[in-house]
Amino acid sequence: MKKTIMSLAAAAAMSATAFGATASAKEIEVQKGDTLWGISQNYGMNLKDLKKWNQLSSDLILPGQKLNISSQEEKSEEKQYTVQLGDTLSKIAKEFGVTVSDLQKRNNLKSDLIIAGQTIAINGEAAAATAVTAPVKQESAPKQNDQPVNVQKEITVTATAYTANDGGISGITKTGVDLNANRNAKVIAVDPSVIPLGTKVYVEGYGEATAEDTGGAIKGHKIDVFIPDKKDAFNWGVKTVKVKILN
């Protein structure tokens, strides 16, 4: 985790190998082991722009998924977004640079209540008003680009939090993610014998993340979640949480 430094050059080399020959000028196919942050670094782009171009609300990507790696002109005045587990209207509004009031008006919403799987019109008028009477109980992890992601298993762990420079560490994870340069990364430190590095997970109270780090104190059913602000990391404390293994 925090104690092991991997050179950025080595990380870039690994990333370039993973992308393979499927990459094209404007679109690539996600390979096993790829991360959204790694792709953004390999192609020299901003992570936020990459998420925006692909209408991603999280860092979760799947092998075989197609990603645009350059901006494209809008072909329609209306953009639609599928609500993911954990989304709120305010979060969606911030992501797309609109107001909550705009989203409510465009989608005939009488309240802030939305549910996973619901389609939200971002620009223009809603294609159809979606009637919502009660939240639907979620039995699986979030959908990404309309692809269902089945939970492989669920475990209970003890979770602590850390920042990029705890104890004078470099801020570079075991897999080469620079947490100083990517402060919004959703990263956890794990015991690889329990959760292998590169595994996509959903951590209760933290959200979707990737196992990118290890640590001397992280053994067995323990994880360390990366939180950029030191005060917030301290306030996290020590928690018992459920972790859903997504792949």
PDB file of C-alpha atoms in Angstrom:
ATOM      1  CA  MET A   1       0.000   0.000   0.000  1.00  0.00           C
ATOM      2  CA  LYS A   2       1.679   2.999   1.327  1.00  0.00           C
ATOM      3  CA  LYS A   3       5.147   1.587   1.829  1.00  0.00           C
ATOM      4  CA  THR A   4       5.804   0.228  -1.670  1.00  0.00           C
ATOM      5  CA  ILE A   5       6.730   2.581  -4.521  1.00  0.00           C
ATOM      6  CA  MET A   6       6.252   1.605  -8.144  1.00  0.00           C
ATOM      7  CA  SER A   7       7.759   3.817 -10.837  1.00  0.00           C
ATOM      8  CA  LEU A   8       5.327   5.671 -13.063  1.00  0.00           C
ATOM      9  CA  ALA A   9       7.299   4.489 -16.086  1.00  0.00           C
ATOM     10  CA  ALA A  10       6.692   0.865 -15.136  1.00  0.00           C
ATOM     11  CA  ALA A  11       3.019   1.575 -14.525  1.00  0.00           C
ATOM     12  CA  ALA A  12       2.696   3.238 -17.908  1.00  0.00           C
ATOM     13  CA  ALA A  13       4.365   0.282 -19.587  1.00  0.00           C
ATOM     14  CA  MET A  14       1.967  -2.132 -17.947  1.00  0.00           C
ATOM     15  CA  SER A  15      -0.973   0.063 -18.943  1.00  0.00           C
ATOM     16  CA  ALA A  16       0.166   0.275 -22.566  1.00  0.00           C
ATOM     17  CA  THR A  17       0.438  -3.506 -22.749  1.00  0.00           C
ATOM     18  CA  ALA A  18      -3.025  -3.954 -21.267  1.00  0.00           C
ATOM     19  CA  PHE A  19      -4.715  -1.730 -23.852  1.00  0.00           C
ATOM     20  CA  GLY A  20      -3.377  -3.856 -26.731  1.00  0.00           C
ATOM     21  CA  ALA A  21      -4.142  -3.326 -30.368  1.00  0.00           C
ATOM     22  CA  THR A  22      -7.859  -2.733 -29.900  1.00  0.00           C
ATOM     23  CA  ALA A  23      -7.383   0.997 -29.271  1.00  0.00           C
ATOM     24  CA  SER A  24      -8.377   3.298 -32.126  1.00  0.00           C
ATOM     25  CA  ALA A  25      -8.045   7.021 -32.613  1.00  0.00           C
ATOM     26  CA  LYS A  26     -11.254   7.827 -30.794  1.00  0.00           C
ATOM     27  CA  GLU A  27     -12.462   4.661 -29.108  1.00  0.00           C
ATOM     28  CA  ILE A  28     -10.832   1.884 -27.120  1.00  0.00           C
ATOM     29  CA  GLU A  29     -11.986  -1.394 -25.644  1.00  0.00           C
ATOM     30  CA  VAL A  30     -11.399  -1.889 -21.932  1.00  0.00           C
ATOM     31  CA  GLN A  31      -9.087  -4.802 -21.137  1.00  0.00           C
ATOM     32  CA  LYS A  32      -8.993  -6.863 -17.935  1.00  0.00           C
ATOM     33  CA  GLY A  33      -7.023  -4.982 -15.293  1.00  0.00           C
ATOM     34  CA  ASP A  34      -7.579  -1.539 -16.855  1.00  0.00           C
ATOM     35  CA  THR A  35      -8.609   1.365 -14.632  1.00  0.00           C
ATOM     36  CA  LEU A  36     -10.230   4.613 -15.705  1.00  0.00           C
ATOM     37  CA  TRP A  37      -7.372   6.567 -14.150  1.00  0.00           C
ATOM     38  CA  GLY A  38      -4.788   4.458 -15.983  1.00  0.00           C
ATOM     39  CA  ILE A  39      -6.535   5.008 -19.317  1.00  0.00           C
ATOM     40  CA  SER A  40      -6.695   8.782 -18.748  1.00  0.00           C
ATOM     41  CA  GLN A  41      -2.979   8.870 -17.986  1.00  0.00           C
ATOM     42  CA  ASN A  42      -2.052   6.652 -20.931  1.00  0.00           C
ATOM     43  CA  TYR A  43      -3.887   8.891 -23.385  1.00  0.00           C
ATOM     44  CA  GLY A  44      -2.944  12.169 -21.690  1.00  0.00           C
ATOM     45  CA  MET A  45      -6.376  13.372 -20.742  1.00  0.00           C
ATOM     46  CA  ASN A  46      -8.265  14.592 -17.709  1.00  0.00           C
ATOM     47  CA  LEU A  47     -10.133  11.895 -15.759  1.00  0.00           C
ATOM     48  CA  LYS A  48     -13.156  14.169 -15.376  1.00  0.00           C
ATOM     49  CA  ASP A  49     -13.313  14.749 -19.155  1.00  0.00           C
ATOM     50  CA  LEU A  50     -13.025  11.011 -19.844  1.00  0.00           C
ATOM     51  CA  LYS A  51     -15.956  10.335 -17.506  1.00  0.00           C
ATOM     52  CA  LYS A  52     -17.966  13.155 -19.091  1.00  0.00           C
ATOM     53  CA  TRP A  53     -17.367  11.946 -22.666  1.00  0.00           C
ATOM     54  CA  ASN A  54     -18.607   8.488 -21.662  1.00  0.00           C
ATOM     55  CA  GLN A  55     -21.397   9.618 -19.299  1.00  0.00           C
ATOM     56  CA  LEU A  56     -19.821   7.731 -16.390  1.00  0.00           C
ATOM     57  CA  SER A  57     -20.953   8.576 -12.864  1.00  0.00           C
ATOM     58  CA  SER A  58     -18.213   6.504 -11.223  1.00  0.00           C
ATOM     59  CA  ASP A  59     -14.773   5.034 -11.942  1.00  0.00           C
ATOM     60  CA  LEU A  60     -16.196   1.534 -12.553  1.00  0.00           C
ATOM     61  CA  ILE A  61     -15.363   0.084 -15.991  1.00  0.00           C
ATOM     62  CA  LEU A  62     -15.638  -3.473 -17.306  1.00  0.00           C
ATOM     63  CA  PRO A  63     -13.579  -5.605 -19.713  1.00  0.00           C
ATOM     64  CA  GLY A  64     -15.042  -5.330 -23.220  1.00  0.00           C
ATOM     65  CA  GLN A  65     -16.633  -1.942 -22.545  1.00  0.00           C
ATOM     66  CA  LYS A  66     -16.096   0.691 -25.272  1.00  0.00           C
ATOM     67  CA  LEU A  67     -14.779   4.094 -24.189  1.00  0.00           C
ATOM     68  CA  ASN A  68     -14.567   7.325 -26.166  1.00  0.00           C
ATOM     69  CA  ILE A  69     -11.135   8.891 -25.677  1.00  0.00           C
ATOM     70  CA  SER A  70     -11.926  12.192 -27.395  1.00  0.00           C
ATOM     71  CA  SER A  71     -14.809  14.631 -27.181  1.00  0.00           C
ATOM     72  CA  GLN A  72     -17.575  14.302 -29.738  1.00  0.00           C
ATOM     73  CA  GLU A  73     -20.110  16.822 -30.995  1.00  0.00           C
ATOM     74  CA  GLU A  74     -23.558  16.399 -29.543  1.00  0.00           C
ATOM     75  CA  LYS A  75     -25.779  14.696 -32.128  1.00  0.00           C
ATOM     76  CA  SER A  76     -28.933  15.451 -30.225  1.00  0.00           C
ATOM     77  CA  GLU A  77     -30.219  18.242 -28.047  1.00  0.00           C
ATOM     78  CA  GLU A  78     -31.244  15.678 -25.487  1.00  0.00           C
ATOM     79  CA  LYS A  79     -28.863  13.656 -23.375  1.00  0.00           C
ATOM     80  CA  GLN A  80     -30.149  10.892 -21.162  1.00  0.00           C
ATOM     81  CA  TYR A  81     -28.530   9.337 -18.131  1.00  0.00           C
ATOM     82  CA  THR A  82     -29.357   6.092 -16.329  1.00  0.00           C
ATOM     83  CA  VAL A  83     -29.409   6.496 -12.562  1.00  0.00           C
ATOM     84  CA  GLN A  84     -26.811   4.372 -10.736  1.00  0.00           C
ATOM     85  CA  LEU A  85     -27.020   2.976  -7.214  1.00  0.00           C
ATOM     86  CA  GLY A  86     -26.086   5.763  -4.767  1.00  0.00           C
ATOM     87  CA  ASP A  87     -26.859   8.632  -7.180  1.00  0.00           C
ATOM     88  CA  THR A  88     -28.728  11.729  -6.034  1.00  0.00           C
ATOM     89  CA  LEU A  89     -30.238  14.542  -8.087  1.00  0.00           C
ATOM     90  CA  SER A  90     -27.669  16.980  -6.700  1.00  0.00           C
ATOM     91  CA  LYS A  91     -24.807  14.635  -7.640  1.00  0.00           C
ATOM     92  CA  ILE A  92     -26.124  14.228 -11.199  1.00  0.00           C
ATOM     93  CA  ALA A  93     -26.720  17.981 -11.533  1.00  0.00           C
ATOM     94  CA  LYS A  94     -23.153  18.723 -10.461  1.00  0.00           C
ATOM     95  CA  GLU A  95     -21.719  16.100 -12.831  1.00  0.00           C
ATOM     96  CA  PHE A  96     -23.485  17.568 -15.875  1.00  0.00           C
ATOM     97  CA  GLY A  97     -23.295  21.241 -14.905  1.00  0.00           C
ATOM     98  CA  VAL A  98     -27.029  21.813 -14.473  1.00  0.00           C
ATOM     99  CA  THR A  99     -29.251  22.627 -11.501  1.00  0.00           C
ATOM    100  CA  VAL A 100     -31.458  20.300  -9.471  1.00  0.00           C
ATOM    101  CA  SER A 101     -34.416  22.498 -10.384  1.00  0.00           C
ATOM    102  CA  ASP A 102     -33.675  22.031 -14.100  1.00  0.00           C
ATOM    103  CA  LEU A 103     -33.582  18.244 -13.707  1.00  0.00           C
ATOM    104  CA  GLN A 104     -36.867  18.245 -11.792  1.00  0.00           C
ATOM    105  CA  LYS A 105     -38.608  20.383 -14.435  1.00  0.00           C
ATOM    106  CA  ARG A 106     -37.255  18.423 -17.407  1.00  0.00           C
ATOM    107  CA  ASN A 107     -38.254  15.103 -15.892  1.00  0.00           C
ATOM    108  CA  ASN A 108     -41.565  15.983 -14.233  1.00  0.00           C
ATOM    109  CA  LEU A 109     -40.147  15.144 -10.812  1.00  0.00           C
ATOM    110  CA  LYS A 110     -42.162  16.323  -7.833  1.00  0.00           C
ATOM    111  CA  SER A 111     -39.381  15.539  -5.346  1.00  0.00           C
ATOM    112  CA  ASP A 112     -35.699  14.611  -5.153  1.00  0.00           C
ATOM    113  CA  LEU A 113     -36.517  10.887  -5.159  1.00  0.00           C
ATOM    114  CA  ILE A 114     -34.798   8.845  -7.893  1.00  0.00           C
ATOM    115  CA  ILE A 115     -34.009   5.130  -8.143  1.00  0.00           C
ATOM    116  CA  ALA A 116     -31.328   3.043  -9.821  1.00  0.00           C
ATOM    117  CA  GLY A 117     -32.240   2.165 -13.416  1.00  0.00           C
ATOM    118  CA  GLN A 118     -34.383   5.271 -13.901  1.00  0.00           C
ATOM    119  CA  THR A 119     -33.636   7.356 -17.032  1.00  0.00           C
ATOM    120  CA  ILE A 120     -33.050  11.076 -16.506  1.00  0.00           C
ATOM    121  CA  ALA A 121     -33.119  13.640 -19.343  1.00  0.00           C
ATOM    122  CA  ILE A 122     -30.204  16.037 -18.950  1.00  0.00           C
ATOM    123  CA  ASN A 123     -30.866  18.384 -21.901  1.00  0.00           C
ATOM    124  CA  GLY A 124     -34.166  19.126 -23.598  1.00  0.00           C
ATOM    125  CA  GLU A 125     -37.433  17.653 -22.390  1.00  0.00           C
ATOM    126  CA  ALA A 126     -37.799  14.229 -20.872  1.00  0.00           C
ATOM    127  CA  ALA A 127     -38.724  11.532 -23.362  1.00  0.00           C
ATOM    128  CA  ALA A 128     -41.363  10.363 -20.914  1.00  0.00           C
ATOM    129  CA  ALA A 129     -42.211  11.098 -17.319  1.00  0.00           C
ATOM    130  CA  THR A 130     -41.150   8.306 -14.990  1.00  0.00           C
ATOM    131  CA  ALA A 131     -43.589   7.552 -12.206  1.00  0.00           C
ATOM    132  CA  VAL A 132     -41.865   6.669  -8.956  1.00  0.00           C
ATOM    133  CA  THR A 133     -43.896   5.535  -6.005  1.00  0.00           C
ATOM    134  CA  ALA A 134     -41.265   3.930  -3.787  1.00  0.00           C
ATOM    135  CA  PRO A 135     -37.585   3.043  -3.927  1.00  0.00           C
ATOM    136  CA  VAL A 136     -36.846  -0.372  -5.389  1.00  0.00           C
ATOM    137  CA  LYS A 137     -34.805  -2.679  -3.209  1.00  0.00           C
ATOM    138  CA  GLN A 138     -31.432  -3.308  -4.837  1.00  0.00           C
ATOM    139  CA  GLU A 139     -30.194  -6.884  -4.818  1.00  0.00           C
ATOM    140  CA  SER A 140     -27.154  -6.371  -7.008  1.00  0.00           C
ATOM    141  CA  ALA A 141     -24.352  -3.885  -7.560  1.00  0.00           C
ATOM    142  CA  PRO A 142     -24.879  -0.830  -9.810  1.00  0.00           C
ATOM    143  CA  LYS A 143     -25.315  -1.042 -13.553  1.00  0.00           C
ATOM    144  CA  GLN A 144     -22.656   0.575 -15.716  1.00  0.00           C
ATOM    145  CA  ASN A 145     -23.700   1.724 -19.181  1.00  0.00           C
ATOM    146  CA  ASP A 146     -26.775  -0.537 -18.927  1.00  0.00           C
ATOM    147  CA  GLN A 147     -24.619  -3.614 -18.308  1.00  0.00           C
ATOM    148  CA  PRO A 148     -25.673  -5.496 -15.142  1.00  0.00           C
ATOM    149  CA  VAL A 149     -22.801  -6.171 -12.782  1.00  0.00           C
ATOM    150  CA  ASN A 150     -23.400  -9.243 -10.661  1.00  0.00           C
ATOM    151  CA  VAL A 151     -21.973  -9.408  -7.192  1.00  0.00           C
ATOM    152  CA  GLN A 152     -19.547 -12.328  -7.014  1.00  0.00           C
ATOM    153  CA  LYS A 153     -19.562 -12.411  -3.234  1.00  0.00           C
ATOM    154  CA  GLU A 154     -19.950 -10.212  -0.174  1.00  0.00           C
ATOM    155  CA  ILE A 155     -17.625 -10.052   2.821  1.00  0.00           C
ATOM    156  CA  THR A 156     -17.555  -8.136   6.090  1.00  0.00           C
ATOM    157  CA  VAL A 157     -14.356  -6.243   6.877  1.00  0.00           C
ATOM    158  CA  THR A 158     -12.882  -3.731   9.290  1.00  0.00           C
ATOM    159  CA  ALA A 159     -12.294  -0.468   7.421  1.00  0.00           C
ATOM    160  CA  THR A 160      -9.959   2.392   8.275  1.00  0.00           C
ATOM    161  CA  ALA A 161      -9.000   5.400   6.135  1.00  0.00           C
ATOM    162  CA  TYR A 162      -5.779   7.002   4.942  1.00  0.00           C
ATOM    163  CA  THR A 163      -4.585  10.020   2.952  1.00  0.00           C
ATOM    164  CA  ALA A 164      -1.914  10.308   0.269  1.00  0.00           C
ATOM    165  CA  ASN A 165       0.834  11.396   2.669  1.00  0.00           C
ATOM    166  CA  ASP A 166       0.187   9.502   5.895  1.00  0.00           C
ATOM    167  CA  GLY A 167       3.416   8.952   7.781  1.00  0.00           C
ATOM    168  CA  GLY A 168       5.579  10.510   5.069  1.00  0.00           C
ATOM    169  CA  ILE A 169       4.622   7.973   2.389  1.00  0.00           C
ATOM    170  CA  SER A 170       5.013   8.798  -1.301  1.00  0.00           C
ATOM    171  CA  GLY A 171       1.310   8.766  -2.165  1.00  0.00           C
ATOM    172  CA  ILE A 172       1.830   6.183  -4.921  1.00  0.00           C
ATOM    173  CA  THR A 173      -0.110   2.942  -4.522  1.00  0.00           C
ATOM    174  CA  LYS A 174       1.136  -0.603  -4.993  1.00  0.00           C
ATOM    175  CA  THR A 175      -0.213  -0.592  -8.563  1.00  0.00           C
ATOM    176  CA  GLY A 176       1.276   2.830  -9.403  1.00  0.00           C
ATOM    177  CA  VAL A 177      -1.697   5.180  -8.903  1.00  0.00           C
ATOM    178  CA  ASP A 178      -0.446   8.654  -7.891  1.00  0.00           C
ATOM    179  CA  LEU A 179      -2.930   9.728  -5.226  1.00  0.00           C
ATOM    180  CA  ASN A 180      -1.454  13.229  -5.035  1.00  0.00           C
ATOM    181  CA  ALA A 181      -2.198  13.788  -8.718  1.00  0.00           C
ATOM    182  CA  ASN A 182      -5.568  12.021  -8.576  1.00  0.00           C
ATOM    183  CA  ARG A 183      -7.121  13.126  -5.309  1.00  0.00           C
ATOM    184  CA  ASN A 184     -10.612  11.987  -6.287  1.00  0.00           C
ATOM    185  CA  ALA A 185      -9.546   8.407  -6.933  1.00  0.00           C
ATOM    186  CA  LYS A 186     -11.695   5.740  -5.300  1.00  0.00           C
ATOM    187  CA  VAL A 187      -8.975   3.412  -4.043  1.00  0.00           C
ATOM    188  CA  ILE A 188      -8.737   0.899  -1.226  1.00  0.00           C
ATOM    189  CA  ALA A 189      -5.805  -0.964   0.289  1.00  0.00           C
ATOM    190  CA  VAL A 190      -6.343  -4.691   0.750  1.00  0.00           C
ATOM    191  CA  ASP A 191      -4.779  -7.988   1.698  1.00  0.00           C
ATOM    192  CA  PRO A 192      -4.363  -9.493  -1.818  1.00  0.00           C
ATOM    193  CA  SER A 193      -4.983 -12.978  -0.440  1.00  0.00           C
ATOM    194  CA  VAL A 194      -8.511 -11.846   0.449  1.00  0.00           C
ATOM    195  CA  ILE A 195      -9.209  -9.240  -2.272  1.00  0.00           C
ATOM    196  CA  PRO A 196      -6.805  -9.422  -5.250  1.00  0.00           C
ATOM    197  CA  LEU A 197      -5.302  -6.190  -6.549  1.00  0.00           C
ATOM    198  CA  GLY A 198      -7.298  -4.739  -9.437  1.00  0.00           C
ATOM    199  CA  THR A 199     -10.605  -6.043  -8.091  1.00  0.00           C
ATOM    200  CA  LYS A 200     -13.627  -3.773  -8.445  1.00  0.00           C
ATOM    201  CA  VAL A 201     -15.610  -3.502  -5.240  1.00  0.00           C
ATOM    202  CA  TYR A 202     -18.522  -1.674  -3.673  1.00  0.00           C
ATOM    203  CA  VAL A 203     -17.730  -0.580  -0.120  1.00  0.00           C
ATOM    204  CA  GLU A 204     -20.606   0.220   2.188  1.00  0.00           C
ATOM    205  CA  GLY A 205     -20.479   3.918   3.057  1.00  0.00           C
ATOM    206  CA  TYR A 206     -17.691   4.632   0.542  1.00  0.00           C
ATOM    207  CA  GLY A 207     -19.005   3.537  -2.856  1.00  0.00           C
ATOM    208  CA  GLU A 208     -17.422   1.901  -5.878  1.00  0.00           C
ATOM    209  CA  ALA A 209     -13.652   1.537  -5.691  1.00  0.00           C
ATOM    210  CA  THR A 210     -10.707  -0.473  -6.971  1.00  0.00           C
ATOM    211  CA  ALA A 211      -8.215  -2.475  -4.908  1.00  0.00           C
ATOM    212  CA  GLU A 212      -5.005  -0.651  -5.859  1.00  0.00           C
ATOM    213  CA  ASP A 213      -2.976  -0.735  -2.642  1.00  0.00           C
ATOM    214  CA  THR A 214      -1.592  -2.927   0.145  1.00  0.00           C
ATOM    215  CA  GLY A 215      -0.155  -2.268   3.590  1.00  0.00           C
ATOM    216  CA  GLY A 216       1.719  -3.841   6.457  1.00  0.00           C
ATOM    217  CA  ALA A 217      -1.246  -3.482   8.817  1.00  0.00           C
ATOM    218  CA  ILE A 218      -3.844  -4.550   6.243  1.00  0.00           C
ATOM    219  CA  LYS A 219      -4.085  -8.288   6.830  1.00  0.00           C
ATOM    220  CA  GLY A 220      -7.047 -10.611   6.506  1.00  0.00           C
ATOM    221  CA  HIS A 221     -10.483  -9.007   6.477  1.00  0.00           C
ATOM    222  CA  LYS A 222      -9.231  -5.443   6.772  1.00  0.00           C
ATOM    223  CA  ILE A 223      -9.217  -2.605   4.236  1.00  0.00           C
ATOM    224  CA  ASP A 224      -7.983   0.986   4.151  1.00  0.00           C
ATOM    225  CA  VAL A 225     -10.068   3.455   2.100  1.00  0.00           C
ATOM    226  CA  PHE A 226      -8.358   6.434   0.475  1.00  0.00           C
ATOM    227  CA  ILE A 227      -9.836   9.800   1.520  1.00  0.00           C
ATOM    228  CA  PRO A 228      -7.995  12.905   0.236  1.00  0.00           C
ATOM    229  CA  ASP A 229      -8.801  15.208   3.160  1.00  0.00           C
ATOM    230  CA  LYS A 230      -6.971  14.352   6.379  1.00  0.00           C
ATOM    231  CA  LYS A 231      -9.801  15.570   8.612  1.00  0.00           C
ATOM    232  CA  ASP A 232     -12.354  13.460   6.727  1.00  0.00           C
ATOM    233  CA  ALA A 233     -10.058  10.441   6.909  1.00  0.00           C
ATOM    234  CA  PHE A 234      -9.725  10.922  10.672  1.00  0.00           C
ATOM    235  CA  ASN A 235     -13.505  11.245  11.025  1.00  0.00           C
ATOM    236  CA  TRP A 236     -13.966   7.949   9.177  1.00  0.00           C
ATOM    237  CA  GLY A 237     -12.429   6.176  12.178  1.00  0.00           C
ATOM    238  CA  VAL A 238     -12.704   2.394  12.334  1.00  0.00           C
ATOM    239  CA  LYS A 239     -15.835   0.796  10.886  1.00  0.00           C
ATOM    240  CA  THR A 240     -17.221  -2.634  10.216  1.00  0.00           C
ATOM    241  CA  VAL A 241     -18.575  -2.548   6.665  1.00  0.00           C
ATOM    242  CA  LYS A 242     -19.741  -4.888   3.941  1.00  0.00           C
ATOM    243  CA  VAL A 243     -17.718  -5.141   0.726  1.00  0.00           C
ATOM    244  CA  LYS A 244     -19.284  -6.467  -2.468  1.00  0.00           C
ATOM    245  CA  ILE A 245     -16.818  -8.058  -4.871  1.00  0.00           C
ATOM    246  CA  LEU A 246     -17.845  -7.063  -8.391  1.00  0.00           C
ATOM    247  CA  ASN A 247     -15.342  -9.028 -10.470  1.00  0.00           C
TER     248      ASN A 247
END
